[in-house]
Each structure stands twice: as C-alpha cells, then as structure tokens.
C-alpha cells in the first residue's frame, strides 16, 4: 500500500511505501515549490524504472551483455487521452535478434501491462 499526505502548503506531498519516503510537488509554473517529482513524472518514472529492472533481470538470465540500460519516458497529452513515449538505450553489444527480444520483454514489464490494460479506479471517503 502507498500512502500520501499533504498539508496546507502548496503542494508538497509526502509519499510512503514500506520503509521508503519521497516527495512529490508541482513545478513552480503550476503554483508548487518544485520540491519533488510532479505526479505525472512519478507515473513516467514507474514505467521507466520497471522497464530498466525487467530488462536487467531478463538479460542476466540470458547472460547477455546489455551494458548500461537507460530508459527515457515522456507523456504527451492527446485529444482522446495520453501517449507514453519510451526510448530504450543499451550500451552493450547486441545483435538485432537480441534487440527485438528485449523490445518484446520491455513491452511485458508489469507497469507497461498495467498502463496498456483496462484500468478502473475505486475511490472511497
């Protein structure tokens, strides 16, 4: 379970997960203090970090030298929703077959599956 709390200040929010704490905030141009990731950035960070971890785990099992894995994600607002643009950079030496397999694996990371599946949100007060 994730817990988030906000006081009366604009808009730093403390987020708790297990033994970890981080701060989210809005950028200055949105009236925040830019003290942490914006909520949308946290969503993009979830996809980027999950992709990195999934690719690292898979490449270690296959004993492939992928080198450093870098994943860049941005979110574009569109008329009917949003689009996630994800670019994966690998510094290791890989053939085209390996790259194709890693792309397939990236598309099966848990966060990718969540974001590309049907989503429902139940909210209670």
mmCIF file with all atom_site columns, C-alpha atoms in Angstrom:
data_model
loop_
_atom_site.group_PDB
_atom_site.id
_atom_site.type_symbol
_atom_site.label_atom_id
_atom_site.label_alt_id
_atom_site.label_comp_id
_atom_site.label_asym_id
_atom_site.label_entity_id
_atom_site.label_seq_id
_atom_site.pdbx_PDB_ins_code
_atom_site.Cartn_x
_atom_site.Cartn_y
_atom_site.Cartn_z
_atom_site.occupancy
_atom_site.B_iso_or_equiv
_atom_site.pdbx_formal_charge
_atom_site.auth_seq_id
_atom_site.auth_comp_id
_atom_site.auth_asym_id
_atom_site.auth_atom_id
_atom_site.pdbx_PDB_model_num
ATOM 1   C CA . UNK A 1 1   ? 0.000   0.000   0.000   1.00 0.00 ? 1   UNK A CA 1
ATOM 2   C CA . UNK A 1 2   ? 1.115   3.517   -0.815  1.00 0.00 ? 2   UNK A CA 1
ATOM 3   C CA . UNK A 1 3   ? 0.153   6.396   1.481   1.00 0.00 ? 3   UNK A CA 1
ATOM 4   C CA . UNK A 1 4   ? 0.361   10.058  0.504   1.00 0.00 ? 4   UNK A CA 1
ATOM 5   C CA . UNK A 1 5   ? -0.225  13.054  2.755   1.00 0.00 ? 5   UNK A CA 1
ATOM 6   C CA . UNK A 1 6   ? -0.366  16.781  2.067   1.00 0.00 ? 6   UNK A CA 1
ATOM 7   C CA . UNK A 1 7   ? -0.556  19.669  4.486   1.00 0.00 ? 7   UNK A CA 1
ATOM 8   C CA . UNK A 1 8   ? -1.799  23.172  3.785   1.00 0.00 ? 8   UNK A CA 1
ATOM 9   C CA . UNK A 1 9   ? 1.306   24.334  1.889   1.00 0.00 ? 9   UNK A CA 1
ATOM 10  C CA . UNK A 1 10  ? 1.225   24.379  -1.931  1.00 0.00 ? 10  UNK A CA 1
ATOM 11  C CA . UNK A 1 11  ? 1.791   21.408  -2.844  1.00 0.00 ? 11  UNK A CA 1
ATOM 12  C CA . UNK A 1 12  ? 4.475   19.199  -1.342  1.00 0.00 ? 12  UNK A CA 1
ATOM 13  C CA . UNK A 1 13  ? 3.106   15.716  -0.789  1.00 0.00 ? 13  UNK A CA 1
ATOM 14  C CA . UNK A 1 14  ? 4.907   13.061  1.218   1.00 0.00 ? 14  UNK A CA 1
ATOM 15  C CA . UNK A 1 15  ? 4.574   9.545   -0.153  1.00 0.00 ? 15  UNK A CA 1
ATOM 16  C CA . UNK A 1 16  ? 5.260   6.426   1.897   1.00 0.00 ? 16  UNK A CA 1
ATOM 17  C CA . UNK A 1 17  ? 5.914   2.876   0.643   1.00 0.00 ? 17  UNK A CA 1
ATOM 18  C CA . UNK A 1 18  ? 7.154   0.232   3.088   1.00 0.00 ? 18  UNK A CA 1
ATOM 19  C CA . UNK A 1 19  ? 10.285  1.856   4.645   1.00 0.00 ? 19  UNK A CA 1
ATOM 20  C CA . UNK A 1 20  ? 10.704  4.477   1.917   1.00 0.00 ? 20  UNK A CA 1
ATOM 21  C CA . UNK A 1 21  ? 9.653   8.108   1.689   1.00 0.00 ? 21  UNK A CA 1
ATOM 22  C CA . UNK A 1 22  ? 9.681   10.546  -1.216  1.00 0.00 ? 22  UNK A CA 1
ATOM 23  C CA . UNK A 1 23  ? 8.221   13.939  -2.012  1.00 0.00 ? 23  UNK A CA 1
ATOM 24  C CA . UNK A 1 24  ? 6.007   14.919  -4.900  1.00 0.00 ? 24  UNK A CA 1
ATOM 25  C CA . UNK A 1 25  ? 5.203   18.522  -5.744  1.00 0.00 ? 25  UNK A CA 1
ATOM 26  C CA . UNK A 1 26  ? 4.021   20.664  -8.603  1.00 0.00 ? 26  UNK A CA 1
ATOM 27  C CA . UNK A 1 27  ? 6.527   22.697  -10.606 1.00 0.00 ? 27  UNK A CA 1
ATOM 28  C CA . UNK A 1 28  ? 6.781   26.434  -9.964  1.00 0.00 ? 28  UNK A CA 1
ATOM 29  C CA . UNK A 1 29  ? 4.716   27.272  -13.058 1.00 0.00 ? 29  UNK A CA 1
ATOM 30  C CA . UNK A 1 30  ? 1.807   25.266  -11.582 1.00 0.00 ? 30  UNK A CA 1
ATOM 31  C CA . UNK A 1 31  ? 1.959   27.025  -8.217  1.00 0.00 ? 31  UNK A CA 1
ATOM 32  C CA . UNK A 1 32  ? 4.087   24.437  -6.433  1.00 0.00 ? 32  UNK A CA 1
ATOM 33  C CA . UNK A 1 33  ? 7.512   24.713  -4.914  1.00 0.00 ? 33  UNK A CA 1
ATOM 34  C CA . UNK A 1 34  ? 9.217   22.195  -7.234  1.00 0.00 ? 34  UNK A CA 1
ATOM 35  C CA . UNK A 1 35  ? 10.319  20.133  -4.196  1.00 0.00 ? 35  UNK A CA 1
ATOM 36  C CA . UNK A 1 36  ? 9.960   16.779  -5.937  1.00 0.00 ? 36  UNK A CA 1
ATOM 37  C CA . UNK A 1 37  ? 8.583   14.867  -8.882  1.00 0.00 ? 37  UNK A CA 1
ATOM 38  C CA . UNK A 1 38  ? 5.252   16.019  -10.281 1.00 0.00 ? 38  UNK A CA 1
ATOM 39  C CA . UNK A 1 39  ? 2.637   13.238  -10.088 1.00 0.00 ? 39  UNK A CA 1
ATOM 40  C CA . UNK A 1 40  ? 2.788   12.687  -13.860 1.00 0.00 ? 40  UNK A CA 1
ATOM 41  C CA . UNK A 1 41  ? 6.563   12.383  -13.615 1.00 0.00 ? 41  UNK A CA 1
ATOM 42  C CA . UNK A 1 42  ? 6.151   9.694   -10.971 1.00 0.00 ? 42  UNK A CA 1
ATOM 43  C CA . UNK A 1 43  ? 3.926   7.790   -13.387 1.00 0.00 ? 43  UNK A CA 1
ATOM 44  C CA . UNK A 1 44  ? 6.534   8.080   -16.158 1.00 0.00 ? 44  UNK A CA 1
ATOM 45  C CA . UNK A 1 45  ? 9.243   7.127   -13.636 1.00 0.00 ? 45  UNK A CA 1
ATOM 46  C CA . UNK A 1 46  ? 7.295   3.971   -12.772 1.00 0.00 ? 46  UNK A CA 1
ATOM 47  C CA . UNK A 1 47  ? 7.299   2.885   -16.413 1.00 0.00 ? 47  UNK A CA 1
ATOM 48  C CA . UNK A 1 48  ? 10.969  3.807   -16.928 1.00 0.00 ? 48  UNK A CA 1
ATOM 49  C CA . UNK A 1 49  ? 12.234  2.090   -13.785 1.00 0.00 ? 49  UNK A CA 1
ATOM 50  C CA . UNK A 1 50  ? 10.103  -1.024  -14.304 1.00 0.00 ? 50  UNK A CA 1
ATOM 51  C CA . UNK A 1 51  ? 11.414  -1.300  -17.863 1.00 0.00 ? 51  UNK A CA 1
ATOM 52  C CA . UNK A 1 52  ? 15.026  -0.995  -16.659 1.00 0.00 ? 52  UNK A CA 1
ATOM 53  C CA . UNK A 1 53  ? 14.574  -3.630  -13.963 1.00 0.00 ? 53  UNK A CA 1
ATOM 54  C CA . UNK A 1 54  ? 12.718  -6.038  -16.256 1.00 0.00 ? 54  UNK A CA 1
ATOM 55  C CA . UNK A 1 55  ? 15.379  -5.752  -18.968 1.00 0.00 ? 55  UNK A CA 1
ATOM 56  C CA . UNK A 1 56  ? 18.199  -6.193  -16.441 1.00 0.00 ? 56  UNK A CA 1
ATOM 57  C CA . UNK A 1 57  ? 16.588  -9.311  -14.945 1.00 0.00 ? 57  UNK A CA 1
ATOM 58  C CA . UNK A 1 58  ? 15.969  -10.854 -18.370 1.00 0.00 ? 58  UNK A CA 1
ATOM 59  C CA . UNK A 1 59  ? 19.426  -10.054 -19.738 1.00 0.00 ? 59  UNK A CA 1
ATOM 60  C CA . UNK A 1 60  ? 21.078  -11.532 -16.629 1.00 0.00 ? 60  UNK A CA 1
ATOM 61  C CA . UNK A 1 61  ? 19.124  -14.785 -17.047 1.00 0.00 ? 61  UNK A CA 1
ATOM 62  C CA . UNK A 1 62  ? 20.200  -14.929 -20.708 1.00 0.00 ? 62  UNK A CA 1
ATOM 63  C CA . UNK A 1 63  ? 23.760  -13.833 -19.822 1.00 0.00 ? 63  UNK A CA 1
ATOM 64  C CA . UNK A 1 64  ? 23.561  -11.078 -22.437 1.00 0.00 ? 64  UNK A CA 1
ATOM 65  C CA . UNK A 1 65  ? 25.900  -8.126  -22.088 1.00 0.00 ? 65  UNK A CA 1
ATOM 66  C CA . UNK A 1 66  ? 23.445  -5.252  -22.424 1.00 0.00 ? 66  UNK A CA 1
ATOM 67  C CA . UNK A 1 67  ? 25.736  -2.808  -20.620 1.00 0.00 ? 67  UNK A CA 1
ATOM 68  C CA . UNK A 1 68  ? 24.025  0.199   -19.112 1.00 0.00 ? 68  UNK A CA 1
ATOM 69  C CA . UNK A 1 69  ? 20.275  0.393   -19.656 1.00 0.00 ? 69  UNK A CA 1
ATOM 70  C CA . UNK A 1 70  ? 18.741  3.847   -19.937 1.00 0.00 ? 70  UNK A CA 1
ATOM 71  C CA . UNK A 1 71  ? 15.017  4.384   -20.430 1.00 0.00 ? 71  UNK A CA 1
ATOM 72  C CA . UNK A 1 72  ? 13.557  7.798   -21.210 1.00 0.00 ? 72  UNK A CA 1
ATOM 73  C CA . UNK A 1 73  ? 9.799   8.298   -20.922 1.00 0.00 ? 73  UNK A CA 1
ATOM 74  C CA . UNK A 1 74  ? 7.674   11.318  -21.609 1.00 0.00 ? 74  UNK A CA 1
ATOM 75  C CA . UNK A 1 75  ? 3.917   11.681  -21.581 1.00 0.00 ? 75  UNK A CA 1
ATOM 76  C CA . UNK A 1 76  ? 2.072   13.579  -24.308 1.00 0.00 ? 76  UNK A CA 1
ATOM 77  C CA . UNK A 1 77  ? -1.496  14.721  -23.827 1.00 0.00 ? 77  UNK A CA 1
ATOM 78  C CA . UNK A 1 78  ? -3.677  13.914  -26.824 1.00 0.00 ? 78  UNK A CA 1
ATOM 79  C CA . UNK A 1 79  ? -7.287  14.681  -27.691 1.00 0.00 ? 79  UNK A CA 1
ATOM 80  C CA . UNK A 1 80  ? -8.516  11.247  -26.585 1.00 0.00 ? 80  UNK A CA 1
ATOM 81  C CA . UNK A 1 81  ? -6.065  10.527  -23.778 1.00 0.00 ? 81  UNK A CA 1
ATOM 82  C CA . UNK A 1 82  ? -2.316  10.336  -23.383 1.00 0.00 ? 82  UNK A CA 1
ATOM 83  C CA . UNK A 1 83  ? 0.619   8.735   -25.152 1.00 0.00 ? 83  UNK A CA 1
ATOM 84  C CA . UNK A 1 84  ? 3.711   7.405   -23.406 1.00 0.00 ? 84  UNK A CA 1
ATOM 85  C CA . UNK A 1 85  ? 6.865   7.738   -25.497 1.00 0.00 ? 85  UNK A CA 1
ATOM 86  C CA . UNK A 1 86  ? 9.571   5.360   -24.260 1.00 0.00 ? 86  UNK A CA 1
ATOM 87  C CA . UNK A 1 87  ? 13.104  5.214   -25.670 1.00 0.00 ? 87  UNK A CA 1
ATOM 88  C CA . UNK A 1 88  ? 15.452  2.449   -24.544 1.00 0.00 ? 88  UNK A CA 1
ATOM 89  C CA . UNK A 1 89  ? 19.218  2.888   -24.842 1.00 0.00 ? 89  UNK A CA 1
ATOM 90  C CA . UNK A 1 90  ? 21.558  -0.086  -24.336 1.00 0.00 ? 90  UNK A CA 1
ATOM 91  C CA . UNK A 1 91  ? 25.352  0.349   -24.287 1.00 0.00 ? 91  UNK A CA 1
ATOM 92  C CA . UNK A 1 92  ? 26.198  -3.348  -24.736 1.00 0.00 ? 92  UNK A CA 1
ATOM 93  C CA . UNK A 1 93  ? 26.865  -5.184  -27.961 1.00 0.00 ? 93  UNK A CA 1
ATOM 94  C CA . UNK A 1 94  ? 23.692  -6.933  -29.099 1.00 0.00 ? 94  UNK A CA 1
ATOM 95  C CA . UNK A 1 95  ? 22.547  -8.409  -32.381 1.00 0.00 ? 95  UNK A CA 1
ATOM 96  C CA . UNK A 1 96  ? 19.231  -7.494  -33.993 1.00 0.00 ? 96  UNK A CA 1
ATOM 97  C CA . UNK A 1 97  ? 17.517  -10.657 -32.707 1.00 0.00 ? 97  UNK A CA 1
ATOM 98  C CA . UNK A 1 98  ? 18.525  -9.841  -29.129 1.00 0.00 ? 98  UNK A CA 1
ATOM 99  C CA . UNK A 1 99  ? 17.340  -6.234  -29.508 1.00 0.00 ? 99  UNK A CA 1
ATOM 100 C CA . UNK A 1 100 ? 13.985  -7.411  -30.856 1.00 0.00 ? 100 UNK A CA 1
ATOM 101 C CA . UNK A 1 101 ? 13.575  -9.805  -27.926 1.00 0.00 ? 101 UNK A CA 1
ATOM 102 C CA . UNK A 1 102 ? 14.450  -7.081  -25.417 1.00 0.00 ? 102 UNK A CA 1
ATOM 103 C CA . UNK A 1 103 ? 11.878  -4.779  -27.010 1.00 0.00 ? 103 UNK A CA 1
ATOM 104 C CA . UNK A 1 104 ? 9.285   -7.534  -26.601 1.00 0.00 ? 104 UNK A CA 1
ATOM 105 C CA . UNK A 1 105 ? 10.342  -8.046  -22.970 1.00 0.00 ? 105 UNK A CA 1
ATOM 106 C CA . UNK A 1 106 ? 10.112  -4.280  -22.319 1.00 0.00 ? 106 UNK A CA 1
ATOM 107 C CA . UNK A 1 107 ? 6.527   -4.374  -23.577 1.00 0.00 ? 107 UNK A CA 1
ATOM 108 C CA . UNK A 1 108 ? 5.766   -7.026  -20.955 1.00 0.00 ? 108 UNK A CA 1
ATOM 109 C CA . UNK A 1 109 ? 7.115   -5.258  -17.885 1.00 0.00 ? 109 UNK A CA 1
ATOM 110 C CA . UNK A 1 110 ? 4.480   -5.132  -15.110 1.00 0.00 ? 110 UNK A CA 1
ATOM 111 C CA . UNK A 1 111 ? 3.905   -1.368  -15.296 1.00 0.00 ? 111 UNK A CA 1
ATOM 112 C CA . UNK A 1 112 ? 3.591   -1.475  -19.095 1.00 0.00 ? 112 UNK A CA 1
ATOM 113 C CA . UNK A 1 113 ? 0.929   -4.182  -18.695 1.00 0.00 ? 113 UNK A CA 1
ATOM 114 C CA . UNK A 1 114 ? -0.963  -2.070  -16.153 1.00 0.00 ? 114 UNK A CA 1
ATOM 115 C CA . UNK A 1 115 ? -0.871  1.068   -18.297 1.00 0.00 ? 115 UNK A CA 1
ATOM 116 C CA . UNK A 1 116 ? -1.881  -0.698  -21.504 1.00 0.00 ? 116 UNK A CA 1
ATOM 117 C CA . UNK A 1 117 ? -4.680  -2.746  -19.932 1.00 0.00 ? 117 UNK A CA 1
ATOM 118 C CA . UNK A 1 118 ? -8.138  -1.787  -18.783 1.00 0.00 ? 118 UNK A CA 1
ATOM 119 C CA . UNK A 1 119 ? -7.928  0.378   -15.691 1.00 0.00 ? 119 UNK A CA 1
ATOM 120 C CA . UNK A 1 120 ? -10.614 1.066   -13.129 1.00 0.00 ? 120 UNK A CA 1
ATOM 121 C CA . UNK A 1 121 ? -10.234 3.172   -10.004 1.00 0.00 ? 121 UNK A CA 1
ATOM 122 C CA . UNK A 1 122 ? -12.444 2.719   -6.953  1.00 0.00 ? 122 UNK A CA 1
ATOM 123 C CA . UNK A 1 123 ? -12.428 5.767   -4.660  1.00 0.00 ? 123 UNK A CA 1
ATOM 124 C CA . UNK A 1 124 ? -13.880 5.845   -1.144  1.00 0.00 ? 124 UNK A CA 1
ATOM 125 C CA . UNK A 1 125 ? -14.233 8.507   1.533   1.00 0.00 ? 125 UNK A CA 1
#
